[in-house]
Short mmCIF file of C-alpha atoms in Angstrom, two decimals:
data_model
loop_
_atom_site.label_atom_id
_atom_site.label_comp_id
_atom_site.label_asym_id
_atom_site.label_seq_id
_atom_site.Cartn_x
_atom_site.Cartn_y
_atom_site.Cartn_z
CA UNK A 1 -5.50 -3.90 -19.97
CA UNK A 2 -4.79 -2.02 -16.75
CA UNK A 3 -1.33 -2.37 -15.25
CA UNK A 4 -1.35 -2.55 -11.46
CA UNK A 5 1.59 -1.70 -9.22
CA UNK A 6 1.35 -2.44 -5.50
CA UNK A 7 3.61 -0.59 -3.08
CA UNK A 8 4.20 -2.04 0.37
CA UNK A 9 6.25 -0.68 3.24
CA UNK A 10 6.25 -0.14 6.97
CA UNK A 11 4.26 2.74 8.49
CA UNK A 12 6.50 5.78 7.94
CA UNK A 13 8.31 4.26 4.94
CA UNK A 14 7.05 7.08 2.70
CA UNK A 15 5.19 4.77 0.30
CA UNK A 16 2.11 7.02 -0.02
CA UNK A 17 4.16 10.18 -0.67
CA UNK A 18 6.33 8.34 -3.23
CA UNK A 19 3.28 7.04 -5.11
CA UNK A 20 1.55 10.46 -5.02
CA UNK A 21 4.59 12.20 -6.49
CA UNK A 22 4.91 9.64 -9.29
CA UNK A 23 1.22 9.94 -10.19
CA UNK A 24 1.56 13.76 -10.26
CA UNK A 25 4.37 13.44 -12.84
CA UNK A 26 2.34 11.30 -15.25
CA UNK A 27 -1.17 11.88 -16.62
CA UNK A 28 -1.48 8.15 -17.39
CA UNK A 29 -0.99 7.00 -13.77
CA UNK A 30 -3.65 6.96 -11.02
CA UNK A 31 -2.63 6.52 -7.39
CA UNK A 32 -4.79 5.16 -4.61
CA UNK A 33 -3.74 4.58 -1.04
CA UNK A 34 -5.44 1.60 0.58
CA UNK A 35 -5.52 3.60 3.81
CA UNK A 36 -6.87 6.66 1.98
CA UNK A 37 -9.67 4.64 0.40
CA UNK A 38 -10.60 3.28 3.83
CA UNK A 39 -10.38 6.73 5.49
CA UNK A 40 -12.64 8.20 2.77
CA UNK A 41 -15.19 5.48 3.49
CA UNK A 42 -14.96 6.25 7.25
CA UNK A 43 -15.42 9.99 6.56
CA UNK A 44 -18.55 9.25 4.51
CA UNK A 45 -20.22 8.02 7.72
CA UNK A 46 -21.57 4.90 5.98
CA UNK A 47 -22.17 1.62 7.79
CA UNK A 48 -19.18 0.17 5.96
CA UNK A 49 -17.15 3.22 7.03
CA UNK A 50 -18.04 2.68 10.70
CA UNK A 51 -17.05 -0.97 10.40
CA UNK A 52 -13.73 -0.04 8.76
CA UNK A 53 -13.11 2.56 11.50
CA UNK A 54 -13.56 -0.07 14.22
CA UNK A 55 -10.50 -1.84 12.75
CA UNK A 56 -8.17 0.95 11.59
CA UNK A 57 -8.60 3.02 14.77
CA UNK A 58 -6.89 0.13 16.60
CA UNK A 59 -4.22 -0.36 13.91
CA UNK A 60 -5.85 -3.64 12.80
CA UNK A 61 -6.36 -4.95 9.27
CA UNK A 62 -9.66 -4.26 7.52
CA UNK A 63 -11.57 -7.52 6.80
CA UNK A 64 -10.70 -9.14 3.48
CA UNK A 65 -14.07 -8.89 1.75
CA UNK A 66 -14.38 -5.15 2.45
CA UNK A 67 -10.78 -4.47 1.39
CA UNK A 68 -10.96 -6.46 -1.87
CA UNK A 69 -14.32 -4.89 -2.75
CA UNK A 70 -12.96 -1.37 -2.20
CA UNK A 71 -9.73 -2.01 -4.12
CA UNK A 72 -11.30 -3.86 -7.06
CA UNK A 73 -13.82 -1.05 -7.54
CA UNK A 74 -11.00 1.51 -7.53
CA UNK A 75 -8.90 -0.35 -10.14
CA UNK A 76 -11.82 -0.89 -12.51
CA UNK A 77 -13.01 2.72 -12.21
CA UNK A 78 -9.56 4.29 -12.49
CA UNK A 79 -9.39 6.85 -15.34
CA UNK A 80 -5.94 5.63 -16.46
CA UNK A 81 -4.34 2.41 -17.73
CA UNK A 82 -1.74 2.41 -14.93
CA UNK A 83 -2.82 2.18 -11.28
CA UNK A 84 -0.59 2.36 -8.22
CA UNK A 85 -2.03 1.21 -4.90
CA UNK A 86 0.06 1.62 -1.79
CA UNK A 87 -0.42 -0.17 1.52
CA UNK A 88 -1.74 -3.40 0.03
CA UNK A 89 -1.55 -6.37 0.58
CA UNK A 90 -0.95 -6.33 4.32
CA UNK A 91 -1.60 -9.99 5.09
CA UNK A 92 -1.18 -13.39 3.48
CA UNK A 93 -4.95 -13.68 3.23
CA UNK A 94 -5.22 -10.34 1.37
CA UNK A 95 -2.39 -11.38 -0.96
CA UNK A 96 -3.96 -14.75 -1.78
CA UNK A 97 -7.46 -13.32 -2.27
CA UNK A 98 -6.15 -10.55 -4.54
CA UNK A 99 -4.10 -13.10 -6.49
CA UNK A 100 -7.21 -15.29 -6.96
CA UNK A 101 -9.15 -12.27 -8.19
CA UNK A 102 -6.40 -11.23 -10.63
CA UNK A 103 -6.09 -14.77 -12.05
CA UNK A 104 -9.66 -14.52 -13.35
CA UNK A 105 -9.48 -10.87 -14.33
CA UNK A 106 -8.69 -10.19 -17.99
CA UNK A 107 -8.62 -6.40 -17.65
CA UNK A 108 -6.01 -6.07 -14.87
CA UNK A 109 -2.41 -7.28 -14.82
CA UNK A 110 -0.19 -7.09 -11.72
CA UNK A 111 3.06 -5.61 -13.03
CA UNK A 112 5.06 -5.47 -9.80
CA UNK A 113 5.00 -5.34 -6.01
CA UNK A 114 7.44 -2.67 -4.86
CA UNK A 115 8.66 -2.88 -1.27
CA UNK A 116 9.94 0.40 0.23
CA UNK A 117 12.42 -0.81 2.83
CA UNK A 118 13.22 1.28 5.92
CA UNK A 119 14.61 0.47 9.35
CA UNK A 120 12.22 0.35 12.29
CA UNK A 121 14.09 3.33 13.76
CA UNK A 122 13.59 5.47 10.63
CA UNK A 123 9.91 4.52 10.42
CA UNK A 124 9.34 5.32 14.10
CA UNK A 125 11.01 8.76 13.84
CA UNK A 126 8.99 9.65 10.73
CA UNK A 127 5.63 8.58 12.16
CA UNK A 128 6.13 10.34 15.50
CA UNK A 129 7.61 13.37 13.70
CA UNK A 130 4.53 13.52 11.48
CA UNK A 131 2.33 13.42 14.58
CA UNK A 132 4.20 16.33 16.17
CA UNK A 133 4.09 18.45 12.97
CA UNK A 134 0.36 18.01 12.40
CA UNK A 135 -1.95 20.32 14.28
CA UNK A 136 -4.49 17.52 14.29
CA UNK A 137 -2.64 14.44 15.50
CA UNK A 138 -3.86 11.30 13.74
CA UNK A 139 -5.09 8.81 16.31
CA UNK A 140 -2.85 6.12 14.84
CA UNK A 141 0.36 8.09 15.37
CA UNK A 142 1.10 7.26 18.98
CA UNK A 143 3.81 4.85 20.11
CA UNK A 144 1.63 1.92 21.14
CA UNK A 145 -0.40 1.97 17.93
CA UNK A 146 2.77 2.46 15.86
CA UNK A 147 4.30 -0.67 17.40
CA UNK A 148 1.09 -2.58 16.72
CA UNK A 149 1.00 -1.37 13.10
CA UNK A 150 4.68 -2.33 12.73
CA UNK A 151 3.97 -5.82 14.07
CA UNK A 152 0.95 -6.19 11.76
CA UNK A 153 3.19 -5.18 8.83
CA UNK A 154 6.23 -7.34 9.64
CA UNK A 155 4.52 -10.61 10.70
CA UNK A 156 3.38 -11.66 7.19
CA UNK A 157 6.18 -9.84 5.33
CA UNK A 158 8.47 -12.81 4.68
CA UNK A 159 5.68 -14.87 3.12
CA UNK A 160 4.52 -11.90 1.02
CA UNK A 161 8.09 -11.35 -0.21
CA UNK A 162 8.55 -15.04 -1.08
CA UNK A 163 5.16 -15.29 -2.81
CA UNK A 164 5.90 -12.39 -5.17
CA UNK A 165 9.57 -13.37 -5.61
CA UNK A 166 8.40 -16.74 -6.95
CA UNK A 167 6.23 -14.90 -9.48
CA UNK A 168 9.18 -12.61 -10.32
CA UNK A 169 7.11 -9.57 -9.29
CA UNK A 170 8.97 -8.39 -6.15
CA UNK A 171 11.16 -5.28 -6.27
CA UNK A 172 12.89 -3.72 -3.24
CA UNK A 173 13.70 0.00 -3.14
CA UNK A 174 15.49 1.58 -0.18
CA UNK A 175 13.33 4.15 1.60
CA UNK A 176 16.27 5.53 3.59
CA UNK A 177 17.33 8.19 1.03
CA UNK A 178 15.78 11.55 0.19
CA UNK A 179 12.26 11.65 -1.23
CA UNK A 180 13.76 12.78 -4.56
CA UNK A 181 16.12 9.77 -4.72
CA UNK A 182 13.41 7.26 -3.79
CA UNK A 183 10.86 8.72 -6.23
CA UNK A 184 13.44 8.81 -9.05
CA UNK A 185 14.33 5.13 -8.57
CA UNK A 186 10.70 4.04 -8.21
CA UNK A 187 9.55 6.12 -11.18
CA UNK A 188 12.31 4.73 -13.45
CA UNK A 189 11.35 1.19 -12.42
CA UNK A 190 7.62 1.74 -13.05
CA UNK A 191 8.29 3.38 -16.43
CA UNK A 192 10.44 0.39 -17.43
CA UNK A 193 7.44 -1.90 -16.80
CA UNK A 194 4.74 0.11 -18.60
#
């Protein structure tokens, strides 16, 4: 039985970094970023990659069938019993489709959905700061696209929170502290659920 942890948070919340650091600490944890999986597909130059790129380059959500297919493959092929995926679900439709899949899946159990909570101001400073530090500025790190990504994240958030709260799977961790503090809290929580 694979234990799945989903980590959600605004762009710039640090969710990918947090998950990477936790996976590095434990040989029995595999981390995938939904965005990373999609970017790898884009980099491959495949037809699916070009389709994905037409959405993520505008800060839009990747279509449900492509996203679920990519994520399900990753969970099943993960080399460890514990899998962390950050950046998913990002819409009510994604959440419901993933839930339907997991209901019929005997090999995967959703252990928790961890929300890394940051203010819009903090997220904005981190994303634009990241753009300035990188020699190659990611196309999605400009103000207009950031605001679009923020809107895409916040619009379905309340329903996502309520859905997982009802299942007693929702956990909020503040993303305003240092990386060390956030990773420590998240790691302790994940370890308590394994």
